[in-house]
Short mmCIF file of C-alpha atoms in Angstrom, two decimals:
data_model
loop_
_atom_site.label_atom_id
_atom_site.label_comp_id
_atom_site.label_asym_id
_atom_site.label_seq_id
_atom_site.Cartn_x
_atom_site.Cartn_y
_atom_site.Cartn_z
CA UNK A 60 -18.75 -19.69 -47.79
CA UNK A 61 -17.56 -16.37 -45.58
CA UNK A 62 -14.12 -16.26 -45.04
CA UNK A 63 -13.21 -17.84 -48.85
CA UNK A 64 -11.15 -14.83 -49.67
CA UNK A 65 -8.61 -15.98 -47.01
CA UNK A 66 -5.50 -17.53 -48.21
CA UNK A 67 -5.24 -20.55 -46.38
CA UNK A 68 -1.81 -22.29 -45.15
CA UNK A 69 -2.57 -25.57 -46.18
CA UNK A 70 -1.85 -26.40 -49.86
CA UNK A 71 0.13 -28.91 -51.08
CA UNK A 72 3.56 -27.20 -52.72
CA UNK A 73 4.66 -28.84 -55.46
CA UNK A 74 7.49 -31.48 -55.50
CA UNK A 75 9.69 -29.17 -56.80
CA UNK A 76 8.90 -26.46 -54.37
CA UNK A 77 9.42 -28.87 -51.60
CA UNK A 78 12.83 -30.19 -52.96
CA UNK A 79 13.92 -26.39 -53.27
CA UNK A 80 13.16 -25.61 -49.37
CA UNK A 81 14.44 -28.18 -48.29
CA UNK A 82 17.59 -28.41 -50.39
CA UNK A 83 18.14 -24.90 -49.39
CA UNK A 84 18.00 -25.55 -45.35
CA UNK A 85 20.63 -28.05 -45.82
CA UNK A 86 22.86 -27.22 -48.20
CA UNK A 87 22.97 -23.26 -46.56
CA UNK A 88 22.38 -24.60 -42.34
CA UNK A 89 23.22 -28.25 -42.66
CA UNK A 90 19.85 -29.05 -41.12
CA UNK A 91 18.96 -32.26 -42.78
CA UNK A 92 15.87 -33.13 -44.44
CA UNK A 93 15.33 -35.86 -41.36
CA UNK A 94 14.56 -33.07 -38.90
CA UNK A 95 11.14 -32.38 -39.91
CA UNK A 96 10.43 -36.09 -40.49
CA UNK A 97 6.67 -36.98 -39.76
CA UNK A 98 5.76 -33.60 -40.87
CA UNK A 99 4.31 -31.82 -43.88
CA UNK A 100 5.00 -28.33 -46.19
CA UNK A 101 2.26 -26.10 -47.04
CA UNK A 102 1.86 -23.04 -48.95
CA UNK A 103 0.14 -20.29 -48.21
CA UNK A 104 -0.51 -16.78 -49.22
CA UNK A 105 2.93 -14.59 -49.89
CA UNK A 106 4.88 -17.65 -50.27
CA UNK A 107 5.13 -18.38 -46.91
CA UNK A 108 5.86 -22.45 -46.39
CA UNK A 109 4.59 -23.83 -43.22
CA UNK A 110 6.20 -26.97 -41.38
CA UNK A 111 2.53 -28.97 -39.95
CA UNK A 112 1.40 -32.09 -38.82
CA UNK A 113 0.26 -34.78 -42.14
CA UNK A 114 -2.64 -33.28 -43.17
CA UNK A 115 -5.26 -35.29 -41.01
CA UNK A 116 -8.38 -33.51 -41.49
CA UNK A 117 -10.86 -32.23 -44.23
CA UNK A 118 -13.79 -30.51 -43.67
CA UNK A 119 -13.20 -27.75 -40.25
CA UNK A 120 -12.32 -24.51 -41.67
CA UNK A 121 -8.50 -24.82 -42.00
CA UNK A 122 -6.47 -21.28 -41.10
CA UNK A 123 -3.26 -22.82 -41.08
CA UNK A 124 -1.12 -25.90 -40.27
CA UNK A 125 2.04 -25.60 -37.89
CA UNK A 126 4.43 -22.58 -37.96
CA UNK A 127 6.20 -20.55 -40.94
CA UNK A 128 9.36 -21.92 -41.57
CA UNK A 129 10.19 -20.20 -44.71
CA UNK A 130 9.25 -17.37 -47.37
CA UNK A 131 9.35 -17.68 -50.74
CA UNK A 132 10.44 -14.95 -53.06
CA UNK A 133 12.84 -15.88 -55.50
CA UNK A 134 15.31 -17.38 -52.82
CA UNK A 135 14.51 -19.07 -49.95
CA UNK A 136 14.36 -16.84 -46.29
CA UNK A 137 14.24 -19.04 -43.36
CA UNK A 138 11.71 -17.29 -40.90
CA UNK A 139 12.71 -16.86 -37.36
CA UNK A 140 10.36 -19.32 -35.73
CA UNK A 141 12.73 -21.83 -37.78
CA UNK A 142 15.79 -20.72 -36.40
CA UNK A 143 14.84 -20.35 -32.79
CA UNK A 144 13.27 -24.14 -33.23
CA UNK A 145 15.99 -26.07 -35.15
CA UNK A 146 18.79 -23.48 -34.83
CA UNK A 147 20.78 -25.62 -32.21
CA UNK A 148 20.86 -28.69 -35.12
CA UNK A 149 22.03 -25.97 -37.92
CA UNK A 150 25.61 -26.51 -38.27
CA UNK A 151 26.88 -24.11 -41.15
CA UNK A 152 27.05 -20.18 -41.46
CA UNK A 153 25.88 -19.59 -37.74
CA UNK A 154 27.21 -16.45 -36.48
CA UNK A 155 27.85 -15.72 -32.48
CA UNK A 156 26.75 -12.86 -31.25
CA UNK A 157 28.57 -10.45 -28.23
CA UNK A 158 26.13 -9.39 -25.54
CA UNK A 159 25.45 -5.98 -26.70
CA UNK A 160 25.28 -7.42 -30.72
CA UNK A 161 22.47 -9.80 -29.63
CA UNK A 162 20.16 -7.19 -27.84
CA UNK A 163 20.93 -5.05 -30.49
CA UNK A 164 19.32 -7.53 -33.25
CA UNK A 165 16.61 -7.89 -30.53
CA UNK A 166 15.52 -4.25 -30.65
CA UNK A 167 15.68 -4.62 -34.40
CA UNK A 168 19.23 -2.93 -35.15
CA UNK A 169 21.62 -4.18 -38.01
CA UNK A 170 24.67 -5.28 -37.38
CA UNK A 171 27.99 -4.61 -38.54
CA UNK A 172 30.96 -7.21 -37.70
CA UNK A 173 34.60 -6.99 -37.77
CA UNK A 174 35.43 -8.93 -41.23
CA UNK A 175 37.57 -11.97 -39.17
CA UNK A 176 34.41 -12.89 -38.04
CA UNK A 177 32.81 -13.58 -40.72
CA UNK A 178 35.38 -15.62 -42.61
CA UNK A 179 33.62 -19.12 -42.95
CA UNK A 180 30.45 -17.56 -44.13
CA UNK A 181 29.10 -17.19 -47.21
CA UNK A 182 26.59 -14.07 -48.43
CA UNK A 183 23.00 -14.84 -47.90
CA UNK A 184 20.90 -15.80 -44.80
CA UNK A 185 22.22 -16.24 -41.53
CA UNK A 186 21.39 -17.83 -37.85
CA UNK A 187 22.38 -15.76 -35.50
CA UNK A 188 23.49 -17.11 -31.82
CA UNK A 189 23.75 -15.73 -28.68
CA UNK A 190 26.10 -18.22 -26.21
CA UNK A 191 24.47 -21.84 -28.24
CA UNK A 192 20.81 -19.58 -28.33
CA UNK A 193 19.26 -19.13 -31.44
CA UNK A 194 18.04 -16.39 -31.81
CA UNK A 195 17.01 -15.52 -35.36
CA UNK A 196 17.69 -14.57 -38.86
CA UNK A 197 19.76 -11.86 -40.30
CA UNK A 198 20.82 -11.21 -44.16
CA UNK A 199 24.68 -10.79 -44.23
CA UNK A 200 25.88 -8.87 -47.85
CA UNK A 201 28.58 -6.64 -48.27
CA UNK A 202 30.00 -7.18 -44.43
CA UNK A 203 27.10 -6.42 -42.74
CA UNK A 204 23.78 -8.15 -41.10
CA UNK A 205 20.59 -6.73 -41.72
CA UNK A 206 17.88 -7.45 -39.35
CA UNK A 207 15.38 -10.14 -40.37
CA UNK A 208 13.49 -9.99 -37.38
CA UNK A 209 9.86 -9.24 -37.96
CA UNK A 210 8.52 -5.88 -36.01
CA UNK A 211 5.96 -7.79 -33.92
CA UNK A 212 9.21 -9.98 -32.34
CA UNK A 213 11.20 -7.23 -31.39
CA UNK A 214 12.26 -6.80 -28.03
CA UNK A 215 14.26 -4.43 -25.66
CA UNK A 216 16.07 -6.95 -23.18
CA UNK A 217 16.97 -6.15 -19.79
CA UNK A 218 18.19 -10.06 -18.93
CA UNK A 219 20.48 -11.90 -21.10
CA UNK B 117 -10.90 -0.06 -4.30
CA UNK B 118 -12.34 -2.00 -7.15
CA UNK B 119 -16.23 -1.54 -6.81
CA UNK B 120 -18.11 -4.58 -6.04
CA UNK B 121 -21.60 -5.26 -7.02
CA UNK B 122 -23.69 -5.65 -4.40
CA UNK B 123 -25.53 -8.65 -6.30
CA UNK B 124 -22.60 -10.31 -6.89
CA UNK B 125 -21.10 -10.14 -2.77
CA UNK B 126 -24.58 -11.70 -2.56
CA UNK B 127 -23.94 -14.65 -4.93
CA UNK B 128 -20.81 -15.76 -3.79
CA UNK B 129 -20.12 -14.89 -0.13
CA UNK B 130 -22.18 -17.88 0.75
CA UNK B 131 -19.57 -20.02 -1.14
CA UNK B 132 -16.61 -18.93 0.56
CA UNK B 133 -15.28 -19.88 3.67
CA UNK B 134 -13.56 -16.51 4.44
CA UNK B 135 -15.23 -13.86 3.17
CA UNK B 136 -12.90 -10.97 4.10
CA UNK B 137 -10.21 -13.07 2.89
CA UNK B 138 -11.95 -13.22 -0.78
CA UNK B 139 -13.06 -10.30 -0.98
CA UNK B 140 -9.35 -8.56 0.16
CA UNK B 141 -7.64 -10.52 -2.65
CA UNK B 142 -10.39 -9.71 -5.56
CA UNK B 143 -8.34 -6.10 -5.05
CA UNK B 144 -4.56 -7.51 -5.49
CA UNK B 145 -3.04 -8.06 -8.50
CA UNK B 146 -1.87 -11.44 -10.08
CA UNK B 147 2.06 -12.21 -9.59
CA UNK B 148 3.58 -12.80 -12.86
CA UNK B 149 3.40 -16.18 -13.71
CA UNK B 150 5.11 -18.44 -16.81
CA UNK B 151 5.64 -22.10 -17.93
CA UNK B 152 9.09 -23.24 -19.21
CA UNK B 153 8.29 -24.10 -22.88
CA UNK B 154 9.91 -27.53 -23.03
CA UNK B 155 9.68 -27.84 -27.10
CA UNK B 156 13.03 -25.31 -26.65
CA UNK B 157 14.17 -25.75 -22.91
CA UNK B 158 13.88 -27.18 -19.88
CA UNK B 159 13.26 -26.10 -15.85
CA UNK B 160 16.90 -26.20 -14.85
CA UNK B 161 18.19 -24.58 -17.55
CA UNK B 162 15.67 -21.32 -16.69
CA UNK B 163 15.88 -21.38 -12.96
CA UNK B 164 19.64 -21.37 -13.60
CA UNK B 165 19.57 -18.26 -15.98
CA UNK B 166 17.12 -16.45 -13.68
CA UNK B 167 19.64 -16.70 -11.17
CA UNK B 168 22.37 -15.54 -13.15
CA UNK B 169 19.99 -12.62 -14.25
CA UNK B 170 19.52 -12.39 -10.45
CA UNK B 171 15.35 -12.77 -10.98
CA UNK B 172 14.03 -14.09 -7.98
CA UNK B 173 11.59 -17.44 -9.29
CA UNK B 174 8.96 -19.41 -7.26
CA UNK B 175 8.77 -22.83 -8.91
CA UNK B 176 5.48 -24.42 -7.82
CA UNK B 177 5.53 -28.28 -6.05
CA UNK B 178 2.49 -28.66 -8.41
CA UNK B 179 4.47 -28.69 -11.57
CA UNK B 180 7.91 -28.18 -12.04
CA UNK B 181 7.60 -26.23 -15.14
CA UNK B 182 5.54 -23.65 -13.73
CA UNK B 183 6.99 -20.68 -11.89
CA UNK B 184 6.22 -17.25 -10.06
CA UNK B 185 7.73 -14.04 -9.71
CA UNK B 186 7.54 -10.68 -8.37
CA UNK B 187 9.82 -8.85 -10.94
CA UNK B 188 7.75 -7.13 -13.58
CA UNK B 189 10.89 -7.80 -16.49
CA UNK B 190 10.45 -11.38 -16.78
CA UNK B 191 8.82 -10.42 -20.64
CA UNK B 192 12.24 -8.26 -21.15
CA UNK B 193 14.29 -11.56 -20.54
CA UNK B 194 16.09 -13.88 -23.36
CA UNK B 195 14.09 -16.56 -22.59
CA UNK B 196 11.16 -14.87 -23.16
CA UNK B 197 12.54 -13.26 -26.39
CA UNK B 198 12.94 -17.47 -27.83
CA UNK B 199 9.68 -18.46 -26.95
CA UNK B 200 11.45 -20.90 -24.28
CA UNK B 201 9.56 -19.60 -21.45
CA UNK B 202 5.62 -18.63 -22.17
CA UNK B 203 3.72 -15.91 -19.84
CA UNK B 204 0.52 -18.07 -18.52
CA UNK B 205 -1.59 -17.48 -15.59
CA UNK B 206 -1.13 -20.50 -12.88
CA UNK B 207 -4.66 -21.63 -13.35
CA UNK B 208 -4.98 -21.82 -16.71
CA UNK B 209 -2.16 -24.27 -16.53
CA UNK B 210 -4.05 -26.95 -14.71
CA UNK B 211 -6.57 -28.46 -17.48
CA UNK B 212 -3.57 -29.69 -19.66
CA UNK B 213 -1.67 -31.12 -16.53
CA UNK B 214 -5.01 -32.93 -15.42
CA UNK B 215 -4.73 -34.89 -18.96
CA UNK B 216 -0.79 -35.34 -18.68
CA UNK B 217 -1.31 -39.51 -18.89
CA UNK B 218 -3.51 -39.22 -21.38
CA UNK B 219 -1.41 -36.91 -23.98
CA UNK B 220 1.19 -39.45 -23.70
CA UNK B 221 0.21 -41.51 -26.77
CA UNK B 222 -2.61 -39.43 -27.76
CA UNK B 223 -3.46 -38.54 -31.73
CA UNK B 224 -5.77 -36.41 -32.15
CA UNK B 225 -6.37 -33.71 -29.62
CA UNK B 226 -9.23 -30.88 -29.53
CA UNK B 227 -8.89 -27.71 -27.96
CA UNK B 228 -12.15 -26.71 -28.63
CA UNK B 229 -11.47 -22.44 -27.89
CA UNK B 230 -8.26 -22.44 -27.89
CA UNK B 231 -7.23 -18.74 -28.71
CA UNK B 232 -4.90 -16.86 -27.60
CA UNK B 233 -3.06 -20.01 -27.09
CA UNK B 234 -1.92 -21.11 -23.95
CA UNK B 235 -3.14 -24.20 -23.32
CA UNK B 236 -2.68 -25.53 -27.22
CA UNK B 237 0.98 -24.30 -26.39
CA UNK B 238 1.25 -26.39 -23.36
CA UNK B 239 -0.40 -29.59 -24.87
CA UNK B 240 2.09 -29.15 -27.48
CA UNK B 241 4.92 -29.32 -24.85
CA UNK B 242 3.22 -32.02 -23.46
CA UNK B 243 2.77 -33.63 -26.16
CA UNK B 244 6.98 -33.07 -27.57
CA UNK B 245 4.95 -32.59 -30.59
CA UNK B 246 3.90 -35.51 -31.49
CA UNK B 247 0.12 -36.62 -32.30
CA UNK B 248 -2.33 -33.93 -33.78
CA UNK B 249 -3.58 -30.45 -31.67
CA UNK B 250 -6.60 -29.11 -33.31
CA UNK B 251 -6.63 -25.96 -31.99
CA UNK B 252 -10.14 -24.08 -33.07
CA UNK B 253 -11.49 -20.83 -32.29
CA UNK B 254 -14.96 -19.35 -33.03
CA UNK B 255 -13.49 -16.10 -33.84
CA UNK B 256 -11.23 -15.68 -36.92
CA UNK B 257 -9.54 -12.47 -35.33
CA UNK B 258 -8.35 -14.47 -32.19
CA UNK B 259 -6.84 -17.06 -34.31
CA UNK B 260 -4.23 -14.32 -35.03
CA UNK B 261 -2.98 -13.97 -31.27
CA UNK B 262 -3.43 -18.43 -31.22
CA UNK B 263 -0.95 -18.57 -34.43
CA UNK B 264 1.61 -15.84 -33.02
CA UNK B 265 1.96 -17.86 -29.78
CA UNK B 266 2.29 -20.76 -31.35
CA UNK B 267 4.35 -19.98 -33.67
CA UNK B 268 6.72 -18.54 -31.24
CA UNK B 269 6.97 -21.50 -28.96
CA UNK B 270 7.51 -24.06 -31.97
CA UNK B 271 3.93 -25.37 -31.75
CA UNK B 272 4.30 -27.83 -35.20
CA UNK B 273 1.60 -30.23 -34.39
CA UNK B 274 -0.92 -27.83 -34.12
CA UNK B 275 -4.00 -27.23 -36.96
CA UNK B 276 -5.71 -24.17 -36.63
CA UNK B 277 -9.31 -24.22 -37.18
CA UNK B 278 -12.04 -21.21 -37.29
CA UNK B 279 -15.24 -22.95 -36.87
CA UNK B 280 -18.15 -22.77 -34.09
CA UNK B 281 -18.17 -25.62 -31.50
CA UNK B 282 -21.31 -26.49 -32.43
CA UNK B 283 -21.29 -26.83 -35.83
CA UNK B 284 -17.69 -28.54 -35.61
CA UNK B 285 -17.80 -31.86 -38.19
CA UNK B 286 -17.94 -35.08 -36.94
CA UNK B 287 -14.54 -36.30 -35.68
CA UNK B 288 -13.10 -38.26 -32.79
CA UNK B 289 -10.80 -36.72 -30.31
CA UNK B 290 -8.65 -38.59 -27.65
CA UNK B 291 -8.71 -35.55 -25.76
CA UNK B 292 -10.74 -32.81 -25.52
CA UNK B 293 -9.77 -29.17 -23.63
CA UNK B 294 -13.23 -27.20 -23.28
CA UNK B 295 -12.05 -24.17 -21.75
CA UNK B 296 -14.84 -22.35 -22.17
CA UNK B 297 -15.76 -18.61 -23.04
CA UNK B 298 -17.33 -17.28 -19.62
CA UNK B 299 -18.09 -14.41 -17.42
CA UNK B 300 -14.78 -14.44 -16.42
CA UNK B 301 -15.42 -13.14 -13.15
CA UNK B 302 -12.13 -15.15 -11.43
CA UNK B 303 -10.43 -12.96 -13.62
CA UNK B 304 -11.28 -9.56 -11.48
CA UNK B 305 -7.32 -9.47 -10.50
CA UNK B 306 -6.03 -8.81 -13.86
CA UNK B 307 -9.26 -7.00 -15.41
CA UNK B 308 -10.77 -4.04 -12.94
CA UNK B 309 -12.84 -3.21 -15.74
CA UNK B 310 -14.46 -6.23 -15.69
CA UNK B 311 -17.55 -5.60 -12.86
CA UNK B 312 -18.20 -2.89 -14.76
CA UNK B 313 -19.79 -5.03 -17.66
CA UNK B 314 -21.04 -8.15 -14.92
CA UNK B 315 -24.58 -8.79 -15.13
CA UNK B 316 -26.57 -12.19 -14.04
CA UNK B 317 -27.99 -12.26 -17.19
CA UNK B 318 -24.74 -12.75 -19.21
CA UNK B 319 -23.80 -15.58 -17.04
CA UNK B 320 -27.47 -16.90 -17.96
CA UNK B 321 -27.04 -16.52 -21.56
CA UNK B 322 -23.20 -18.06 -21.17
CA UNK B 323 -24.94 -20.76 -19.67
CA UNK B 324 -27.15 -21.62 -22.33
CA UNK B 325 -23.73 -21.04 -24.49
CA UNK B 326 -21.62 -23.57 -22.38
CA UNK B 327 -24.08 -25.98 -22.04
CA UNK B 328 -24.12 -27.02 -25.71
CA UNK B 329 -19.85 -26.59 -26.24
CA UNK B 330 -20.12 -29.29 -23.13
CA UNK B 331 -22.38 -31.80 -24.60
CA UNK B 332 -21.00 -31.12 -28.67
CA UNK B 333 -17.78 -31.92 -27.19
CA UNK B 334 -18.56 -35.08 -25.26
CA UNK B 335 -20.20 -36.64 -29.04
CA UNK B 336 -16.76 -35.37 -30.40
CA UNK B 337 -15.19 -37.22 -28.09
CA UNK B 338 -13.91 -41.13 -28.34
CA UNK B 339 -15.04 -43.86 -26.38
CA UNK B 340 -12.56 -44.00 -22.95
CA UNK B 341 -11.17 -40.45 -24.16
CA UNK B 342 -11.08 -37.37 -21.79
CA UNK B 343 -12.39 -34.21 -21.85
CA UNK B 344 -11.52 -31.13 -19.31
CA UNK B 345 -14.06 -28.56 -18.46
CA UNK B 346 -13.19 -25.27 -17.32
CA UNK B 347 -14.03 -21.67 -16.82
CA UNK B 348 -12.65 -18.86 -14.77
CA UNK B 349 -15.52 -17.66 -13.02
CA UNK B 350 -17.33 -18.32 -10.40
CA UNK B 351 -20.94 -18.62 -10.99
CA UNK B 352 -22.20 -22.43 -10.44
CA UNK B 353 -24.94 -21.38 -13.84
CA UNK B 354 -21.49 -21.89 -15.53
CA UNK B 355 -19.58 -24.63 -13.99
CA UNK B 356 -21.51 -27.25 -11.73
CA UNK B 357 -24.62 -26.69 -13.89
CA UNK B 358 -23.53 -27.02 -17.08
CA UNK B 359 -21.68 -30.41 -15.54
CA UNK B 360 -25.35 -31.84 -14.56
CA UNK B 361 -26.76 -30.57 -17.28
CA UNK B 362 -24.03 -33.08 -19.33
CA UNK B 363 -24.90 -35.49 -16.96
CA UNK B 364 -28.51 -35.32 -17.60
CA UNK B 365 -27.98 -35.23 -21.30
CA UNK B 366 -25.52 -38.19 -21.31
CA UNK B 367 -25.98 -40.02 -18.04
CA UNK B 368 -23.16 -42.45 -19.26
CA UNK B 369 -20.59 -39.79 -18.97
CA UNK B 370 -17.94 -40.29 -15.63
CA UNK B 371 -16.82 -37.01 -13.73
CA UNK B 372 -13.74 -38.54 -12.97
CA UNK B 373 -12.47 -37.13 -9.51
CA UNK B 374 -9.25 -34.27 -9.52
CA UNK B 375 -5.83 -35.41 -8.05
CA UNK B 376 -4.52 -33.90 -4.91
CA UNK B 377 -2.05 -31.38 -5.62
CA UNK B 378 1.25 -30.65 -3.58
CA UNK B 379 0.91 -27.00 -2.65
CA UNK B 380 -2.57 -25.99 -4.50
CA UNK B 381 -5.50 -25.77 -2.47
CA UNK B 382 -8.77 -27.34 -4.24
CA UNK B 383 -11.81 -26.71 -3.39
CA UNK B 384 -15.09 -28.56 -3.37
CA UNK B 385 -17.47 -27.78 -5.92
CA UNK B 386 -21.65 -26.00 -5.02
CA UNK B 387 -23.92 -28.99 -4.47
CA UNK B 388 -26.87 -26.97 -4.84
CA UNK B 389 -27.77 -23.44 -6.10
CA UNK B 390 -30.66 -21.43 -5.72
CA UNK B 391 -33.44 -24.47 -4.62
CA UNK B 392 -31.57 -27.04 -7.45
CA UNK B 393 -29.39 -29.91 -6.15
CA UNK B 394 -26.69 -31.25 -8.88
CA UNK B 395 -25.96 -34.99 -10.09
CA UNK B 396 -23.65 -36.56 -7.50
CA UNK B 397 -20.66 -37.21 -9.52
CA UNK B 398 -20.36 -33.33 -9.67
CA UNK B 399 -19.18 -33.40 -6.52
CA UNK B 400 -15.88 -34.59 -8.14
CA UNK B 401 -15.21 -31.27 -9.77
CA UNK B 402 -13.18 -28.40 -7.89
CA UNK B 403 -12.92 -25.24 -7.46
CA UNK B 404 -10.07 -22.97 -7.08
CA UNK B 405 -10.94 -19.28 -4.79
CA UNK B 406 -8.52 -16.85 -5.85
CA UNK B 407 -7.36 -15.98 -1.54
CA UNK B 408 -6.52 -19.50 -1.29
CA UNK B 409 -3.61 -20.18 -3.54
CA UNK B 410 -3.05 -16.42 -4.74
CA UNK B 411 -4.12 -17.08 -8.34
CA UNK B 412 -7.30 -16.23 -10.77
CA UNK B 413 -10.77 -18.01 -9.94
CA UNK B 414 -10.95 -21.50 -11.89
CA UNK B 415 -13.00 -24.24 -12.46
CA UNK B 416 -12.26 -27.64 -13.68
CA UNK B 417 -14.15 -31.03 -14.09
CA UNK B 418 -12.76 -34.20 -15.51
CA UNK B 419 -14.76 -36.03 -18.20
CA UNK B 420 -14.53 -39.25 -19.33
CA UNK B 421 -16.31 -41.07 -21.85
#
């Protein structure tokens, strides 16, 4: 069949790959497991873990179910479509962003932050906020942010 | 001055009740257009930071979600940047809204060429995610744009599919979106390449092409389901033909008529074209000419099972 060399985005992951994602969104954002009730997790190629409707179909050539919530490699990264989708029901190591931070991260900059504001977050993955808007994911180690935000998403803002 | 083939002044002056008028705006570009994405926002909440932002917005009587502007920034805005408004031509807007009732408690739902996305996007919205989207596209590569765009606006009920119409597998759809690869010719505001390409013979041979995506996606439809039909062009081969020639093919099919909108001029559809005169119940369709609402050229006909 052409196209069989594709990775496809709709493969069971296995229980224990399931319990890890979604142990990981709540235990690091709070999001609870309930949020993507009604839903499925598939695997696809490069460990990415897509959030889809219950598999409902068999034989159309499948590219991919739902959006990319996650990547898998070795941890857990949340992707940004997650964030900007569930970020306003996260409730743990959410950092606000100033104005000229958040168009920074939009361009693609890191960030550095003074270290008050950082003090009830742990190292690891991030949501960043601008006023209560998600905006996306950044990795915060050593006092900084470094910008998660995939090339193709990047954006110089004029209005925010 | 965009050059206009003579044959085509010749095809479609005829059809229009002012022809300076259509012809003047084939030469203007398209405002910018967008629909507040609803899976992350709502109308009030945009109009409100457009006019912090000072943007000046048009929101259309037609549908509150869908607005206009002059500025040329609206894709350097925030809202943009979060997927919780979505760039979209006016037109292109209408064959999701025409199945609004329908979506309500709908579970399976085909858009049957769905890339780059718009439309599955909208449903979606429409839909607050619930039920099933299969959103297909004959071409693999255009399923790349589809997933972006629906990735970024939250799309989660959506399935992807790369498969031709016509060899799609048997499966029944509460609603169907058929918004069908054309000659594009209502799209002259946004494409000035595009009558450099335009031939009658590709709208013949998009013709044959349309004719069986119609008719494969009226058997992949359920009994009392709805399908919409649309193009963007203007040539009757591709819109009230291919509408009789469903009608011929399954005379038990209902063109159902199209609602009056507030503030969008419809227009009736070609009863006849060169000699041939069409099924009656085509005469439900419309047609929307570009100088009359300042928008792309559209099609649409309501099908119901």
């Amino acid at each position: 069949m052409r196209g069989e060399h594709r990775r496809q985005g709709n493969e069971q992951p296995p229980q224990e790959t399931k319990g890890m994602v979604l142990d990981y969104l709540e235990e690091r954002f709070g999001l609870s497991p309930e949020t993507f009730k009604g839903f499925g997790l598939y695997m696809a190629s490069k460990g990415r873990i897509y959030l889809g409707p219950v598999r409902a179909i068999g034989s159309p050539r499948i590219v991919c179910l739902g959006i990319t919530i996650a990547r898998l490699s070795g941890t857990v990264k949340p992707s940004t479509n997650l964030i900007q989708l569930f970020g306003r029901q996260m409730s743990r190591n959410i950092i606000r962003l100033e104005k000229e931070e958040a168009m920074a991260y939009a361009r693609g900059d890191d960030l550095r932050l003074a270290p008050e504001r950082l003090d009830r977050i742990t190292p690891g993955y991030v949501a960043l906020n601008y006023l209560d808007v998600p905006l996306g994911c950044g990795m915060l180690k050593d006092g900084s942010i470094r910008n998660m935000l995939p090339k193709a998403k990047r954006l110089e803002l004029k209005f925010i | 001055m965009t050059f206009i083939p003579d044959a085509f002044k010749e095809r479609y002056l005829p059809l229009v009740d002012d022809e300076d008028a259509f012809l003047a705006s084939l030469e203007v570009l398209l405002p910018k257009s967008f629909r507040v994405n609803t899976l992350k926002s709502n109308a009030d909440e945009v109009k409100a930071r457009f006019a912090g932002y000072g943007i000046t917005i048009n929101q259309m009587p037609w549908y509150q979600e869908a607005f206009v502007s002059e500025n040329p920034d609206i894709g350097a805005t925030l809202e943009h940047f979060t997927g919780a408004i979505y760039m979209q031509e006016l037109v292109s807007m209408l064959p999701p809204l025409l199945i609004r009732e329908q979506l309500k408690d709908a579970r399976f739902v085909l858009d049957a060429c769905a890339a780059p996305g718009s439309k599955t996007t909208q449903l979606a919205a429409l839909m607050d995610n619930k039920g099933v989207i299969v959103a297909n596209d004959a071409s693999y590569s255009r399923t790349r744009a589809l997933k972006f765009n629906l990735e970024k606006t939250g799309t989660i009920n959506s399935i992807i599919t790369n498969q031709d119409l016509r060899n799609f597998p048997h499966m029944q759809f509460d609603a169907i979106l058929v918004d069908a690869p054309c000659s594009a010719e209502g799209t002259i505001r946004k494409n000035d390449k595009l009558f450099s390409e335009w031939s009658e013979k590709s709208i013949f041979s998009q013709s044959r092409l349309q004719k069986q995506l119609i008719t494969k996606a009226f058997e992949l439809l359920t009994p009392g389901g709805t399908m919409i039909y649309s193009t963007c062009t203007f040539a009757p081969e591709e819109n009230e033909a291919v509408v009789d020639w469903l009608l011929q093919s399954y005379p038990d099919a209902v063109i159902e008529p199209i609602p009056e909108m507030e503030g969008l001029k419809l227009s009736h559809p070609v009863e006849e074209w060169k000699g041939a005169t069409f099924n009656a119940w085509v005469r439900n369709t419309r047609r929307i000419w570009p100088h009359h609402n300042n928008t792309g050229g559209f099609y649409l006909a309501k099908v119901r099972k």
